[in-house]
Short mmCIF file of C-alpha atoms in Angstrom, two decimals:
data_model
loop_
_atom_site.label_atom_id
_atom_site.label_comp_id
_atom_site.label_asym_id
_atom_site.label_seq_id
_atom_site.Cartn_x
_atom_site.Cartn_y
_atom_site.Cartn_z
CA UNK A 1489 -9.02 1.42 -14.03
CA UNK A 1490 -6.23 -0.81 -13.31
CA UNK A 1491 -6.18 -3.81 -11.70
CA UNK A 1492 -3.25 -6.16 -10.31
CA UNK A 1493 -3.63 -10.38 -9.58
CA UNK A 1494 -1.97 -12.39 -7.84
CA UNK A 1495 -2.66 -15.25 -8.40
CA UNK A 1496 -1.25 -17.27 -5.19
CA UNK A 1497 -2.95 -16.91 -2.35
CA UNK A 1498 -0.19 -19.17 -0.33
CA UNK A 1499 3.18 -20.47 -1.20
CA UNK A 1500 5.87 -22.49 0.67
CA UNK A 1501 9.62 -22.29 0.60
CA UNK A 1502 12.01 -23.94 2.44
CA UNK A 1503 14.91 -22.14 3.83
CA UNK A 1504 17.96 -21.00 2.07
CA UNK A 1505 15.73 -22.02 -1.41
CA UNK A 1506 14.51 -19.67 -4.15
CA UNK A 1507 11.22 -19.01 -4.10
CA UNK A 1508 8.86 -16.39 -7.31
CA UNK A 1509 5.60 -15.03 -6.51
CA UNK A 1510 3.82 -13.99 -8.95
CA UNK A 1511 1.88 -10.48 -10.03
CA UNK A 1512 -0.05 -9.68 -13.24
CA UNK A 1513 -1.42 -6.36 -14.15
CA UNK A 1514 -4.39 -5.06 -16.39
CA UNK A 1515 -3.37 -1.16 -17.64
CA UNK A 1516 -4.06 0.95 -20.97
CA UNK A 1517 -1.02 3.49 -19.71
CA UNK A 1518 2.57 2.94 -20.98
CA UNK A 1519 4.40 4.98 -18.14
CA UNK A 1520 3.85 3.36 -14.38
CA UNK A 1521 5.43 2.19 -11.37
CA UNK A 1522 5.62 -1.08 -9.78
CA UNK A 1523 6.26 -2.11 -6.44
CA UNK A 1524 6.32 -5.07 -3.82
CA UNK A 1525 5.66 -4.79 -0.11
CA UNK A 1526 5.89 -6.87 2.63
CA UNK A 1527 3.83 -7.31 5.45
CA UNK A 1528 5.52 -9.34 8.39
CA UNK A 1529 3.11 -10.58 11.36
CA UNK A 1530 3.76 -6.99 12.84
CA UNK A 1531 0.90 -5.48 10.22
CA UNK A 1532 4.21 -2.48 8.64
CA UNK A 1533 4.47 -2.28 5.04
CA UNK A 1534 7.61 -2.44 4.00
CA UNK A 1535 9.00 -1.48 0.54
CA UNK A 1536 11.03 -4.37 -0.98
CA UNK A 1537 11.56 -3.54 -4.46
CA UNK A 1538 10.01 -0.90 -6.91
CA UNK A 1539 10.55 -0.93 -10.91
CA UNK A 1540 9.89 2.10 -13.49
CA UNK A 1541 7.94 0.42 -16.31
CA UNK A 1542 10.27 2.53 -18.78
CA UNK A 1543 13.47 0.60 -17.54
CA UNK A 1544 14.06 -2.54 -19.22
CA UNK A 1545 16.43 -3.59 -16.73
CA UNK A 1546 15.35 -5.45 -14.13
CA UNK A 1547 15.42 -4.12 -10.67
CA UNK A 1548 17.20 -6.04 -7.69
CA UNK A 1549 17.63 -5.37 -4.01
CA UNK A 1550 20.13 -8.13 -2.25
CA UNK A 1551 18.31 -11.26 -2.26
CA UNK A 1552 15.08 -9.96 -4.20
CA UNK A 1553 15.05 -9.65 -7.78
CA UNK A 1554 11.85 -9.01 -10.08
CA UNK A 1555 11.70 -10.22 -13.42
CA UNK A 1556 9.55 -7.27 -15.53
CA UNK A 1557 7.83 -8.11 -18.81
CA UNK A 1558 5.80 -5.38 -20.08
CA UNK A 1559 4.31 -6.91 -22.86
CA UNK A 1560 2.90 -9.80 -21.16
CA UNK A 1561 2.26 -6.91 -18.00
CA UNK A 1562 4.04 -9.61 -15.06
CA UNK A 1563 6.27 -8.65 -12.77
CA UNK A 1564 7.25 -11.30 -10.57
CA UNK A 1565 9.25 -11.49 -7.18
CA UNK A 1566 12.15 -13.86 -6.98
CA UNK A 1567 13.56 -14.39 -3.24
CA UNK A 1568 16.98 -16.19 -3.51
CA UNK A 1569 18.28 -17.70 -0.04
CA UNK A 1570 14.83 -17.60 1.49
CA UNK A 1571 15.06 -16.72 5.46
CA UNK A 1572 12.90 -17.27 8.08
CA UNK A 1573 12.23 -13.22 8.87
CA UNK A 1574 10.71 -13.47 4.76
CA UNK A 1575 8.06 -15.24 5.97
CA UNK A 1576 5.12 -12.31 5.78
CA UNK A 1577 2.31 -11.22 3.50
CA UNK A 1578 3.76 -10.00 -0.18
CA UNK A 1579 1.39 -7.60 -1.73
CA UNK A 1580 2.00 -6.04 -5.71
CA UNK A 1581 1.33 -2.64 -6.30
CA UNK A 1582 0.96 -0.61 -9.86
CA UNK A 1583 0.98 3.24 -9.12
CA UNK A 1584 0.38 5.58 -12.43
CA UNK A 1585 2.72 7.62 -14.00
CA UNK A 1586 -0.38 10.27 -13.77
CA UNK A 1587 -0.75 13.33 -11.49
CA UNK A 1588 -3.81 14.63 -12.65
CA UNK A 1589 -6.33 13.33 -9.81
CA UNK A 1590 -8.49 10.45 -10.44
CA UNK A 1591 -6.34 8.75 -7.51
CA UNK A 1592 -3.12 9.32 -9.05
CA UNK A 1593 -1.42 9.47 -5.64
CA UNK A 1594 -3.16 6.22 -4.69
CA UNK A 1595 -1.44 2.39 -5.35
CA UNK A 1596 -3.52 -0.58 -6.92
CA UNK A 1597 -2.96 -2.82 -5.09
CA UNK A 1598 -3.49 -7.11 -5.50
CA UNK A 1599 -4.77 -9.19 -2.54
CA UNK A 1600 -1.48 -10.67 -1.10
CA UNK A 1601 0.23 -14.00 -1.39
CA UNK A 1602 1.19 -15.19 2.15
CA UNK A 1603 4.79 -16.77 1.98
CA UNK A 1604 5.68 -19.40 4.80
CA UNK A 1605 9.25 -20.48 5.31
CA UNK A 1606 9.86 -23.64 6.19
CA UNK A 1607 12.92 -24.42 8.29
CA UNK B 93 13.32 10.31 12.24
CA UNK B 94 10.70 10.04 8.93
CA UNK B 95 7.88 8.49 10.05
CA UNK B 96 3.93 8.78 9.68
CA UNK B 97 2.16 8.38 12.55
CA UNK B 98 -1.36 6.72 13.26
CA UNK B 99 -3.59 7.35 16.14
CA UNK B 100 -5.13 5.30 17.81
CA UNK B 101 -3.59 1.76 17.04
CA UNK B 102 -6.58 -0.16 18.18
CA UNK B 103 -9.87 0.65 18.82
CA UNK B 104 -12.84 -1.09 19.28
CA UNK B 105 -16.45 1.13 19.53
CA UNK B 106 -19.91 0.65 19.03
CA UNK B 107 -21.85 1.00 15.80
CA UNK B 108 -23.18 5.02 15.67
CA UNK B 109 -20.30 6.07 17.64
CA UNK B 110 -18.36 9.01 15.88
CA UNK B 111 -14.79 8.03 16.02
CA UNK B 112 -11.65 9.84 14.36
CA UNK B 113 -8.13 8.37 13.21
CA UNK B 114 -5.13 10.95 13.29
CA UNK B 115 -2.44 10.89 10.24
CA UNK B 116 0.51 12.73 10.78
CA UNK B 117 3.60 12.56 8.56
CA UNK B 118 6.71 14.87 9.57
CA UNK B 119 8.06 14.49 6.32
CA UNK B 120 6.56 17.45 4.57
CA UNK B 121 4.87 15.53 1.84
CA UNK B 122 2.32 16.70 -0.88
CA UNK B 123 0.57 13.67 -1.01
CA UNK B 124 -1.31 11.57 1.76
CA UNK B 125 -3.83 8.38 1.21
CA UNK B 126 -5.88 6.47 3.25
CA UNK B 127 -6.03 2.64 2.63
CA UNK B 128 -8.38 -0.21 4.17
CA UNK B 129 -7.64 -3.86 4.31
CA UNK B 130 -9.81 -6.39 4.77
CA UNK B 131 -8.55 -9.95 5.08
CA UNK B 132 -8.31 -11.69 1.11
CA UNK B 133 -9.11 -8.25 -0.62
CA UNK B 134 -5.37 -6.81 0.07
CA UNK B 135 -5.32 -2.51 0.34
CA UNK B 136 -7.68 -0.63 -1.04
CA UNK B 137 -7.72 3.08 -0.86
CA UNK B 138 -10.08 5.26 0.71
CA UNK B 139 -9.57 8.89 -0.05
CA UNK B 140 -6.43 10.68 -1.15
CA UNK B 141 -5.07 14.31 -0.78
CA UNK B 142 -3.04 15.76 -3.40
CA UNK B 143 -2.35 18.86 -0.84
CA UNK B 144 -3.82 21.74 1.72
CA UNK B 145 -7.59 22.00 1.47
CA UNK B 146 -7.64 19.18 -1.86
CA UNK B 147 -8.91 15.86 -1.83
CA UNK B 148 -10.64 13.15 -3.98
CA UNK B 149 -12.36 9.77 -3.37
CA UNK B 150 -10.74 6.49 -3.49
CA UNK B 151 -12.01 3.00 -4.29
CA UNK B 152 -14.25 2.38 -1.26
CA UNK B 153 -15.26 5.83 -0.03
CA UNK B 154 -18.67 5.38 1.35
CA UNK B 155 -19.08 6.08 5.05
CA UNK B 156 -15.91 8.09 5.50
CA UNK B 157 -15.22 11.75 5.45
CA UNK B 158 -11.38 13.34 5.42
CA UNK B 159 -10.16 16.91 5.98
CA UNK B 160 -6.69 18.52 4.94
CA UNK B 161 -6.35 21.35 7.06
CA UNK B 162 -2.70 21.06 7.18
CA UNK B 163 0.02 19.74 5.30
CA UNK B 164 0.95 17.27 8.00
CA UNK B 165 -2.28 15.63 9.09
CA UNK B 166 -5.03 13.60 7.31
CA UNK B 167 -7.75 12.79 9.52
CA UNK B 168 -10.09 9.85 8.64
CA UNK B 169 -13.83 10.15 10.27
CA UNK B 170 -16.30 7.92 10.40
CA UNK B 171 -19.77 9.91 11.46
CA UNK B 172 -21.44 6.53 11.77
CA UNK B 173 -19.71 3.83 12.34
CA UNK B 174 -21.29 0.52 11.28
CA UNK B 175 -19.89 -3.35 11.56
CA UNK B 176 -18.75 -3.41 7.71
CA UNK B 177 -16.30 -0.63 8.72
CA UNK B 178 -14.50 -3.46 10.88
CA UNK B 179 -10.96 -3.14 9.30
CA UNK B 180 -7.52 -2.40 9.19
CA UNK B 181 -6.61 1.21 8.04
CA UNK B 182 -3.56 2.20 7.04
CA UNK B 183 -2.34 6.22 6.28
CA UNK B 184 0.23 6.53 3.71
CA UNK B 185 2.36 9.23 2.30
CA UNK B 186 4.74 10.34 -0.58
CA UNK B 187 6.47 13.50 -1.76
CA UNK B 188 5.46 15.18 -5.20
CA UNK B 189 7.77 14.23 -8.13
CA UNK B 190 8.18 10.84 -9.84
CA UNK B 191 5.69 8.35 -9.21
CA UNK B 192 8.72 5.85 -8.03
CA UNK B 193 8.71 7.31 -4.83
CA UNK B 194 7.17 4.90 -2.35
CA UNK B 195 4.77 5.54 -0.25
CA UNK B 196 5.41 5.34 3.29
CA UNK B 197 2.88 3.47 6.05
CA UNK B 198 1.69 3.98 9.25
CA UNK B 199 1.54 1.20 11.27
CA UNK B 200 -1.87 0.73 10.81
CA UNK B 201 -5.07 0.96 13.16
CA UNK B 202 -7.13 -1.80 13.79
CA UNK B 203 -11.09 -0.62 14.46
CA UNK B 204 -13.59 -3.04 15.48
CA UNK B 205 -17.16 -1.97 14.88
CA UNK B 206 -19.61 -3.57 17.27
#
């Protein structure tokens, strides 16, 4: 089974700074999918950034950039410019490649790192 | 609009009390989840449906039943309610294809379990 830490529970930022949280995964599969979500005070999840595990590249969305290294299994979230609607719950997610049951639909995910923007 | 749709957002009941949650996801996906979060534990998921009439256990399935009847809805029941069941549950789906796709949330329902 796979599992996903992170290992901050809390981090602090202040505005318009850069801020990485971080995500480690434990997997034996080679193909998989990675993802961040936010949760803002409103309880949504909210798709930030996703990453195939077979693309080196790095995947970026405006301010949010991860920084994938499949060897070590981290994928970190950078925030550049950090803003006061960031401030939310980030949760890591590792979904398998798989779609033979055995929760292959489902995402792993790790227990959130709560990001507070300071103005 | 694309959107999956809980019901009800909050509820709070008594332990023993059979309640239901509605999914419903106009979207016409293959695949629908259930998810509960409990404060420092993140999402964990329930049950899953890979489509009409199929479904599998999660991580945490104990106490929970599901039906897939129809494509569009994903039901969660819970026959017996008890406190531990206190939580926030959130229905998810995603279309069949790569595993890229993301999975999109209701907007959760909170149950409290008295």
């Amino acid at each position: 089974a796979q599992t996903v830490t992170q290992s901050q529970p809390e981090m602090s930022v202040q505005e318009a700074e850069t801020v990485t949280l971080s995500c480690t995964y434990d997997t034996s599969e080679s193909d998989y999918y990675l993802f961040w979500y936010k949760q803002p005070p409103s309880r949504q999840m909210i798709l930030v950034i996703r990453q195939e595990a077979y693309k080196q590249q790095n995947a970026t969305e405006n301010r949010f950039s991860v920084n994938f290294q499949k060897a070590a299994k981290s994928f970190s979230l950078k925030i550049s410019d950090s803003q006061l609607g960031d401030a939310a719950m980030y949760f890591c997610a590792y979904r398998s490649q798989r779609y033979s049951g055995g929760g292959a639909d489902g995402l792993t995910f790790g227990k959130g790192t709560h990001l507070i923007i300071q103005p | 609009e694309a959107q999956v749709t809980q019901n009800p957002r909050y509820l709070i009941t008594v332990t023993g009390k059979k309640l239901t949650v509605t999914c419903s996801q106009n979207m016409n996906h293959e695949y629908m989840s259930w998810y509960r979060q409990d404060p420092g534990l993140g999402l964990r998921q329930i049950y899953y449906s890979m489509n009409v009439e199929v479904t599998d256990k999660g991580d945490v399935p104990e106490g929970y039943k599901v039906s897939r009847k129809e494509k569009r809805n994903f039901p969660l029941i819970l026959e017996s309610p008890s406190p531990n069941q206190t939580s926030l549950y959130f229905c998810a789906s995603s279309g069949r294809g790569h595993g890229n796709q993301p999975q999109h949330f209701g907007d959760g329902t909170r149950l409290s379990i008295l």
